CSV table of C-alpha atoms and ligand atoms in Angstrom, one decimal:
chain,number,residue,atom,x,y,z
A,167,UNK,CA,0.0,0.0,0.0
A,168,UNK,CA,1.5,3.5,-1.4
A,169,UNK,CA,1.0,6.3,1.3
A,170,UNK,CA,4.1,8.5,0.2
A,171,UNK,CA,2.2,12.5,-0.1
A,172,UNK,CA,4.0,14.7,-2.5
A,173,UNK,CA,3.5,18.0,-4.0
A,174,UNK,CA,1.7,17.0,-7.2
A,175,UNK,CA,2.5,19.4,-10.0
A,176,UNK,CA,2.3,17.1,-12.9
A,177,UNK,CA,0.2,18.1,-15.9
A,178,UNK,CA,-1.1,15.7,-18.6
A,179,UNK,CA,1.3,13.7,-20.7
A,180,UNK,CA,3.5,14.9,-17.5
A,181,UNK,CA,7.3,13.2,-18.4
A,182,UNK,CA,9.6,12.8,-15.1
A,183,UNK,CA,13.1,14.1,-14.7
A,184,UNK,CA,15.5,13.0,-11.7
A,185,UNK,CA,17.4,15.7,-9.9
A,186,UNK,CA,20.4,13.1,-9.0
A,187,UNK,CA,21.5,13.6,-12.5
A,188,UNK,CA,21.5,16.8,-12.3
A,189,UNK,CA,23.7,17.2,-8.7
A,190,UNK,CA,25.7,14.4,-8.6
A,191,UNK,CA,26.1,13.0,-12.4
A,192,UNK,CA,27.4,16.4,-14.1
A,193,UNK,CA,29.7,19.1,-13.0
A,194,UNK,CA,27.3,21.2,-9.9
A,195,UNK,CA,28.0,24.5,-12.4
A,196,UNK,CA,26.0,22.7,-15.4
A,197,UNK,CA,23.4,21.3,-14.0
A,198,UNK,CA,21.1,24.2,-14.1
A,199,UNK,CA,21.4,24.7,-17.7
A,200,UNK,CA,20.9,21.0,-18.3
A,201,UNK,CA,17.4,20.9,-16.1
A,202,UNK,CA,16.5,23.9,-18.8
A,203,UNK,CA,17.2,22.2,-21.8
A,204,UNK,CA,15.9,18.5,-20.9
A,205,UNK,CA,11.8,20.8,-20.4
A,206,UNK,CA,12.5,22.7,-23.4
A,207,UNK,CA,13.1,19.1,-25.2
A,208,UNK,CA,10.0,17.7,-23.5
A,209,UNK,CA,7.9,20.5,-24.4
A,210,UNK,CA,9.0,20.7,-28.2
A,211,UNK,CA,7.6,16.8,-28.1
A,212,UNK,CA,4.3,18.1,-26.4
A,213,UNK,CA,4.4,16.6,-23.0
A,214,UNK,CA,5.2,18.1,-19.9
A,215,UNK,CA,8.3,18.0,-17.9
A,216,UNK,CA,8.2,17.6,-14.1
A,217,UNK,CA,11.3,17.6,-12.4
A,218,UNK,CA,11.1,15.4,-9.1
A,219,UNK,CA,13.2,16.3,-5.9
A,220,UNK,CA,12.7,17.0,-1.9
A,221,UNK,CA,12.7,20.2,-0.5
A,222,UNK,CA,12.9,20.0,3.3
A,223,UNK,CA,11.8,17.0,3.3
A,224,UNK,CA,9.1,17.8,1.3
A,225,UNK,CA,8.8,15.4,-1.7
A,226,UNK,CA,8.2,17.3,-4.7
A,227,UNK,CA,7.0,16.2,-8.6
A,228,UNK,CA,7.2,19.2,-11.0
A,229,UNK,CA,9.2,21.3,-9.5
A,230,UNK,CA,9.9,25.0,-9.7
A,231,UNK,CA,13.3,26.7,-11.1
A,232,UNK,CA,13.0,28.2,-7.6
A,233,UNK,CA,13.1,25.1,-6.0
A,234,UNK,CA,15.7,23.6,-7.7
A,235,UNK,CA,17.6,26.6,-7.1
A,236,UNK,CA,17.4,25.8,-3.8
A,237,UNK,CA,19.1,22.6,-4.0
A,238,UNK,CA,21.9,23.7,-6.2
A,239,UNK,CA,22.3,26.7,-3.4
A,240,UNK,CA,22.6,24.2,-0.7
A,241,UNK,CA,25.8,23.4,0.8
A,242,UNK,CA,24.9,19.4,0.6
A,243,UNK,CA,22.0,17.9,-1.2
A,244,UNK,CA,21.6,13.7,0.0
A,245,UNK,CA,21.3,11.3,-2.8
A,246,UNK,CA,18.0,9.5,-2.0
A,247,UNK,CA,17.3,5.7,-3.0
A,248,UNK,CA,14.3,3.8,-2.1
A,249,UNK,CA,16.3,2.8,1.7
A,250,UNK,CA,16.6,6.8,2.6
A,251,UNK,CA,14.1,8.6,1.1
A,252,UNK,CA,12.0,8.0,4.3
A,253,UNK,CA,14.8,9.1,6.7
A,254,UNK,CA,15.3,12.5,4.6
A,255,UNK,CA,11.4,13.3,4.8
A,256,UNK,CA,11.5,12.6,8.2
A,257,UNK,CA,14.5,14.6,8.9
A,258,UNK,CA,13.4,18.1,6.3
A,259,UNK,CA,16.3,17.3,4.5
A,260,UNK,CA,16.8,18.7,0.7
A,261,UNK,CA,17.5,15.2,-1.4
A,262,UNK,CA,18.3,14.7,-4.7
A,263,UNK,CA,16.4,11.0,-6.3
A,264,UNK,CA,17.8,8.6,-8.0
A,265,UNK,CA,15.5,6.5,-10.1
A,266,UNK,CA,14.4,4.4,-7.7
A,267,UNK,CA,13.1,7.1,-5.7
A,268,UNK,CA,12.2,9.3,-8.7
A,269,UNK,CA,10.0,6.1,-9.7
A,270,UNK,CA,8.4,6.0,-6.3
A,271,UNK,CA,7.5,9.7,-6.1
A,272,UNK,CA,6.2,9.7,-9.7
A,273,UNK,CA,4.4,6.7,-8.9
A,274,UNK,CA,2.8,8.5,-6.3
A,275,UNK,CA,1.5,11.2,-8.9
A,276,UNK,CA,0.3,9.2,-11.1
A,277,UNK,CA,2.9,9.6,-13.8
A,278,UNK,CA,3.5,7.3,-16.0
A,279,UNK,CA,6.6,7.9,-18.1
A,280,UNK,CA,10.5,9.2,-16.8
A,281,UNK,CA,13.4,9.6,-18.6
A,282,UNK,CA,17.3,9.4,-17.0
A,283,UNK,CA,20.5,8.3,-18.3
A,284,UNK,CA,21.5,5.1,-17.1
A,285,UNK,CA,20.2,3.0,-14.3
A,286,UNK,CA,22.4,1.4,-11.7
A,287,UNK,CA,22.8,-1.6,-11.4
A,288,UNK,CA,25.3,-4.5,-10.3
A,289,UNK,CA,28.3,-3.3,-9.8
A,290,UNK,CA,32.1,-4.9,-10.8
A,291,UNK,CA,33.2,-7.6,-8.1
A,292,UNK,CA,36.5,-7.2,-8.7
A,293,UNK,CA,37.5,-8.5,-5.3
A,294,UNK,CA,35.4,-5.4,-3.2
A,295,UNK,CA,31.7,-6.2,-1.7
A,296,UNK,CA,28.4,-6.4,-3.1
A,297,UNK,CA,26.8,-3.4,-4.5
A,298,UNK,CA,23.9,-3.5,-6.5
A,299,UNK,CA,21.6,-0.4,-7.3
A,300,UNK,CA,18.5,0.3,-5.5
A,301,UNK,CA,17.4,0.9,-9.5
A,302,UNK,CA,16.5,-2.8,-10.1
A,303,UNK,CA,14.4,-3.9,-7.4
A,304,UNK,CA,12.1,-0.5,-7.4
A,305,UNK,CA,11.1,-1.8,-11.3
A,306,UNK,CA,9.2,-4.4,-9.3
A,307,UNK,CA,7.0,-1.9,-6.8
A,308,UNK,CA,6.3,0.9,-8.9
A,309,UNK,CA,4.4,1.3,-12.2
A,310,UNK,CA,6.8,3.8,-14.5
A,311,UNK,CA,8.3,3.3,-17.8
A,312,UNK,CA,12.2,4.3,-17.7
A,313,UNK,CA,13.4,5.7,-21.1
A,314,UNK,CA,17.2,4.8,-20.2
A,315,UNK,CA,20.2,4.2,-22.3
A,316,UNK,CA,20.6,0.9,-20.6
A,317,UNK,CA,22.9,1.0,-17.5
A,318,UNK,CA,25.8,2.8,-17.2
A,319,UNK,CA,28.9,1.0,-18.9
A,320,UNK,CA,30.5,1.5,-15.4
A,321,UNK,CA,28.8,-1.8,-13.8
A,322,UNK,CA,28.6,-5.4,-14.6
A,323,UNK,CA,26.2,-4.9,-17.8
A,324,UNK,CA,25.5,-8.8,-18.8
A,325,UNK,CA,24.9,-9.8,-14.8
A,326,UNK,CA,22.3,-6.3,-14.3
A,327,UNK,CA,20.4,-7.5,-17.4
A,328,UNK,CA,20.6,-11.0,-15.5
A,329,UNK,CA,19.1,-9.4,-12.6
A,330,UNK,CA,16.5,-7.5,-14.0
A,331,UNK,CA,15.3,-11.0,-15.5
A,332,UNK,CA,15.4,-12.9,-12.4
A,333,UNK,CA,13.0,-9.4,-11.0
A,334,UNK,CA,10.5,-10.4,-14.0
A,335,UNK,CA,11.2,-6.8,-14.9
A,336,UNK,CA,10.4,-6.4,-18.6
A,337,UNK,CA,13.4,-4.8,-20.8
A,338,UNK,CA,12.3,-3.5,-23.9
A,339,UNK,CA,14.7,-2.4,-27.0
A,340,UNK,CA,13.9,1.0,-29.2
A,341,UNK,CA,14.9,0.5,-32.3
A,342,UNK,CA,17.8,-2.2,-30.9
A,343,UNK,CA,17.6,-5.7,-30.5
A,344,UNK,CA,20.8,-5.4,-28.1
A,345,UNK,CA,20.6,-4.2,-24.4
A,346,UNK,CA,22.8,-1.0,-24.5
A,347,UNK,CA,25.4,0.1,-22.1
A,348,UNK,CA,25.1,4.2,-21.4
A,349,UNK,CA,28.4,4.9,-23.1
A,350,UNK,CA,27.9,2.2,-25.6
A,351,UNK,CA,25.0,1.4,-28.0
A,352,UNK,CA,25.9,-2.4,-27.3
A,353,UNK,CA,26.2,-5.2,-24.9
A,354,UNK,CA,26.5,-8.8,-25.3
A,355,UNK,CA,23.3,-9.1,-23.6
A,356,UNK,CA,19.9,-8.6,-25.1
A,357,UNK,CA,16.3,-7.3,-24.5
A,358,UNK,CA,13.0,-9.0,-24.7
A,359,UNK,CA,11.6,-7.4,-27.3
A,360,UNK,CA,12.0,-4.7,-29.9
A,361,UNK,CA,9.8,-2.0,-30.7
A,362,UNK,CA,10.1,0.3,-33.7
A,363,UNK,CA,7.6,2.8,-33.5
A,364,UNK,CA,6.8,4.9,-30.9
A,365,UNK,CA,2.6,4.4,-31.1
A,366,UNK,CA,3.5,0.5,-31.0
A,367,UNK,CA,5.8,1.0,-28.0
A,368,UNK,CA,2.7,3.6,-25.9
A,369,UNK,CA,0.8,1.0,-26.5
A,370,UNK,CA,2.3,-1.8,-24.9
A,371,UNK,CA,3.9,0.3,-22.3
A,372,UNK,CA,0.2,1.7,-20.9
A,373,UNK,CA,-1.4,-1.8,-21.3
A,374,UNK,CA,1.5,-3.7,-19.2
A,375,UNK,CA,1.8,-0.9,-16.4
A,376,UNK,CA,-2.1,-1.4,-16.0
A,377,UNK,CA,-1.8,-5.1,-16.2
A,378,UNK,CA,1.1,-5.4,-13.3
A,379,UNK,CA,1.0,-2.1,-11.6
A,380,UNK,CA,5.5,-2.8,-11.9
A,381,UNK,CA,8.3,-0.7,-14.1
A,382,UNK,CA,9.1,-1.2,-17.6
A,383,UNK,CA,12.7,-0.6,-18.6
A,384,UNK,CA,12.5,1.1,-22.6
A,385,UNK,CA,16.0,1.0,-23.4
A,386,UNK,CA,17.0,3.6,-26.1
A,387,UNK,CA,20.8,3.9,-27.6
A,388,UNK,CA,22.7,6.6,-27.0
A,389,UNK,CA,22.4,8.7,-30.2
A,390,UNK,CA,25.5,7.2,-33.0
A,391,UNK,CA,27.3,10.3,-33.1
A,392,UNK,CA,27.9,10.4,-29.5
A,393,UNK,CA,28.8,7.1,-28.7
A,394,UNK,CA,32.2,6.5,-27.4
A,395,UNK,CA,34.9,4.2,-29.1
A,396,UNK,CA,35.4,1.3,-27.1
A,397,UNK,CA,39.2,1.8,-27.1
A,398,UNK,CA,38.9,5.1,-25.4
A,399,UNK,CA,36.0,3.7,-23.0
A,400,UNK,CA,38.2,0.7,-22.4
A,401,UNK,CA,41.5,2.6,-21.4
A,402,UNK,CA,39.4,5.4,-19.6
A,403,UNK,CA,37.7,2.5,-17.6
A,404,UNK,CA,40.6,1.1,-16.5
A,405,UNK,CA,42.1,4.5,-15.4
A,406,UNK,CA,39.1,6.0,-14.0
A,407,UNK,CA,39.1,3.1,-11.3
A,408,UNK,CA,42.9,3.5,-10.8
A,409,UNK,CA,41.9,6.8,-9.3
A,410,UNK,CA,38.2,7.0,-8.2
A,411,UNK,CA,36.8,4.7,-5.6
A,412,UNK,CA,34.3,5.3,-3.1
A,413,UNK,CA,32.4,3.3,-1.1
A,414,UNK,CA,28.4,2.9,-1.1
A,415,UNK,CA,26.1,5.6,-2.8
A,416,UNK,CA,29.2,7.6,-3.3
A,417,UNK,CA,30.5,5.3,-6.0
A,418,UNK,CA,28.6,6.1,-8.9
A,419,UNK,CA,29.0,10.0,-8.8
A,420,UNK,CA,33.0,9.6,-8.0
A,421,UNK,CA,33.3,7.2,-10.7
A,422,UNK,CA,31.5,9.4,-13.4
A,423,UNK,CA,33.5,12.4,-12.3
A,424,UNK,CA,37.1,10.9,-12.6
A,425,UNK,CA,36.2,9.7,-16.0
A,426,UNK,CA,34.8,13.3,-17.2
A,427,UNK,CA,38.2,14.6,-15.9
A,428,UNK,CA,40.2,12.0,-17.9
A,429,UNK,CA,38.2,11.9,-20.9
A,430,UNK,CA,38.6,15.7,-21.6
A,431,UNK,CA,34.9,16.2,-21.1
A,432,UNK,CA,34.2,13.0,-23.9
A,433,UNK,CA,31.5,11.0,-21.4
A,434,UNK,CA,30.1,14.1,-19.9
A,435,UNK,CA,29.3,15.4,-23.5
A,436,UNK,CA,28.0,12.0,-24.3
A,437,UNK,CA,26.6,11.3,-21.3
A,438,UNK,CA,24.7,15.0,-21.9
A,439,UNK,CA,23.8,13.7,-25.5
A,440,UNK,CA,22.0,10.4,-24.3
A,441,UNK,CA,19.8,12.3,-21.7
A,442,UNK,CA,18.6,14.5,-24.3
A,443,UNK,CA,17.6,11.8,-26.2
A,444,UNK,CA,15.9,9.9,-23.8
A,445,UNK,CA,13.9,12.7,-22.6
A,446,UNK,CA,13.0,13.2,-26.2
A,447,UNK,CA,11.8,9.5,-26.5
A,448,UNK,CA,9.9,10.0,-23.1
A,449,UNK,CA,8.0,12.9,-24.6
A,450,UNK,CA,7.0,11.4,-27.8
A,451,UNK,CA,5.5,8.0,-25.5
A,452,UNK,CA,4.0,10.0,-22.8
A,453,UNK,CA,2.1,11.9,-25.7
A,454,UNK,CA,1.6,8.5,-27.4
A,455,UNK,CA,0.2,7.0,-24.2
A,456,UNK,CA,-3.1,6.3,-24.5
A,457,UNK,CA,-5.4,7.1,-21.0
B,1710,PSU,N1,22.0,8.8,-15.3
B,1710,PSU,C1,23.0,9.6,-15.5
B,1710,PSU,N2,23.8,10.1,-14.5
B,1710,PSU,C2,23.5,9.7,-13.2
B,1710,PSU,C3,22.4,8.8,-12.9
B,1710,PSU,C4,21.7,8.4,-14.0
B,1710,PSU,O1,23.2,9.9,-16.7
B,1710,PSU,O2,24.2,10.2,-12.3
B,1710,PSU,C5,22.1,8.4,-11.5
B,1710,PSU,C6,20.7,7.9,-11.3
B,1710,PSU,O3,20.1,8.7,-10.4
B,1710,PSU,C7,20.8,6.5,-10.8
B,1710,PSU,C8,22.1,6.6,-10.0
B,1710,PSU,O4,19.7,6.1,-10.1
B,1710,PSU,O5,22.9,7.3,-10.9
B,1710,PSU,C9,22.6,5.2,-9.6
B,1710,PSU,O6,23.3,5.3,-8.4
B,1710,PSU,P1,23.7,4.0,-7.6
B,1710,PSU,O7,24.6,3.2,-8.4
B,1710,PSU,O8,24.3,4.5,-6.3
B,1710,PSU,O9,22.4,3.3,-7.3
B,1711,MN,MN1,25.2,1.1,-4.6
């Protein structure tokens, strides 16, 4: 039973948008301009955008540019998953959500459709502990379509598609037959089924969040032009973990910073390229939905 209360701004054909991109997955200084452009992008595709966050505890869909001033003002804003969320709303802290919180909340407000980057998942064992994203399991409690370049080609791609099949999560391919991997328009791993139009995909995508009340996962390639050589990705990898590690929900953000620094600002421009993308794809389906 769902009892979480939130500020309900949504309009119709309302598209979601995560703030923990925005303050922990780019550079703090470009995150403003990047909340801007991902709207503008949704409103060219008539739907509208609603950003999701928590202000003082105070969970929020469709925020203000007021409010999300006020978390980029604030000295620390939390990165809340599905385990904290409660703790911050108890607390009045400011929070930033992931997707598995940004699910919950949108949930909550009856929206339908969100679009992110890449979702966590499972990450490398290479001989540290187990750390698998709060992402996966929250594609089993709430009923949200993610427009998502896959997951990020940080973590163990073939064992979080693994995982999301053992959760009975549905993984569905736009215009691929391959599961993509953020960075990357390919994994070895797959997806259960392709769809090439975006009337064919509202349609299953309304019928199958009615039918199980859970999370779709529409996984779109990041655009060709932006993709990153898998060279480049490989020996960027390799030196981004030299240097970054952190442990817990920390990770992910330290990671993705050390390899903007050593890429010369290559992933954060293609990182910057898939959002836009996605949230164009998430426009197009939340205006495709049918009721
Ligand atoms: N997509 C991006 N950049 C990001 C994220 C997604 O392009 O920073 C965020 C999302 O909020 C996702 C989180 O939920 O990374 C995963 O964090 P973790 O591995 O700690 O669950
Ligand atoms: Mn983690």
């Amino acid at each position: 039973m769902m009892h979480t209360r939130v500020v309900n701004r949504a309009g119709s054909g309302a598209v979601a948008l995560e703030t923990t991109l925005l303050l922990h997955g780019v550079p703090r200084d470009q995150g403003p301009a990047l909340a801007s452009l991902l709207a503008s992008i949704v409103r060219e595709e008539g739907a509208s955008p609603a950003l999701v966050g928590v202000l003082a505890g105070t969970p929020i869909v469709g925020m203000t540019d007021d409010e999300l001033g006020a978390l980029f003002d604030a000295p620390a804003v939390a990165k809340a998953n599905t385990s904290n969320l409660g703790v911050l709303m108890h607390r009045a802290r400011h929070a930033a959500t992931t997707v598995s919180t940004t699910m919950e909340l949108a949930a909550a407000a009856g929206v339908r459709v969100f679009a992110t980057g890449g979702l966590g998942g499972v990450h490398e064992g290479y001989g540290t502990n187990l750390d698998i994203s709060a992402d996966l399991a929250a594609f089993t409690r709430f009923p949200v379509a993610v427009v998502t370049s896959g997951v990020k080609s940080i973590l163990d791609v073939v064992s979080t598609r693994e995982a999301l099949e053992t959760l009975g999560v549905p993984v569905v391919g736009f215009r691929t037959d391959r599961f993509p991997a953020f960075y990357l328009r390919e994994s070895p791993a797959g997806v259960d089924a392709r769809f090439d139009t975006v009337p064919e995909l509202a349609g299953f995508v309304a019928s199958e969040l009615a039918r199980t009340g859970r999370g779709v996962v529409v996984a779109n390639p990041i655009p060709r032009e932006a993709e990153i050589a898998l060279h480049d990705w490989d020996l960027w990898l390799t030196k981004a973990r030299e240097t970054a590690s952190a442990p817990g929900r920390d990770a992910t953000p330290a990671i993705l910073g050390a390899l903007h620094t050593l890429s010369g600002g290559r992933t954060l421009h293609a990182n910057i390229e898939l959002v836009k993308d996605n949230a164009r794809l998430a426009a197009r389906l939340a205006a495709a939905m049918p009721r």
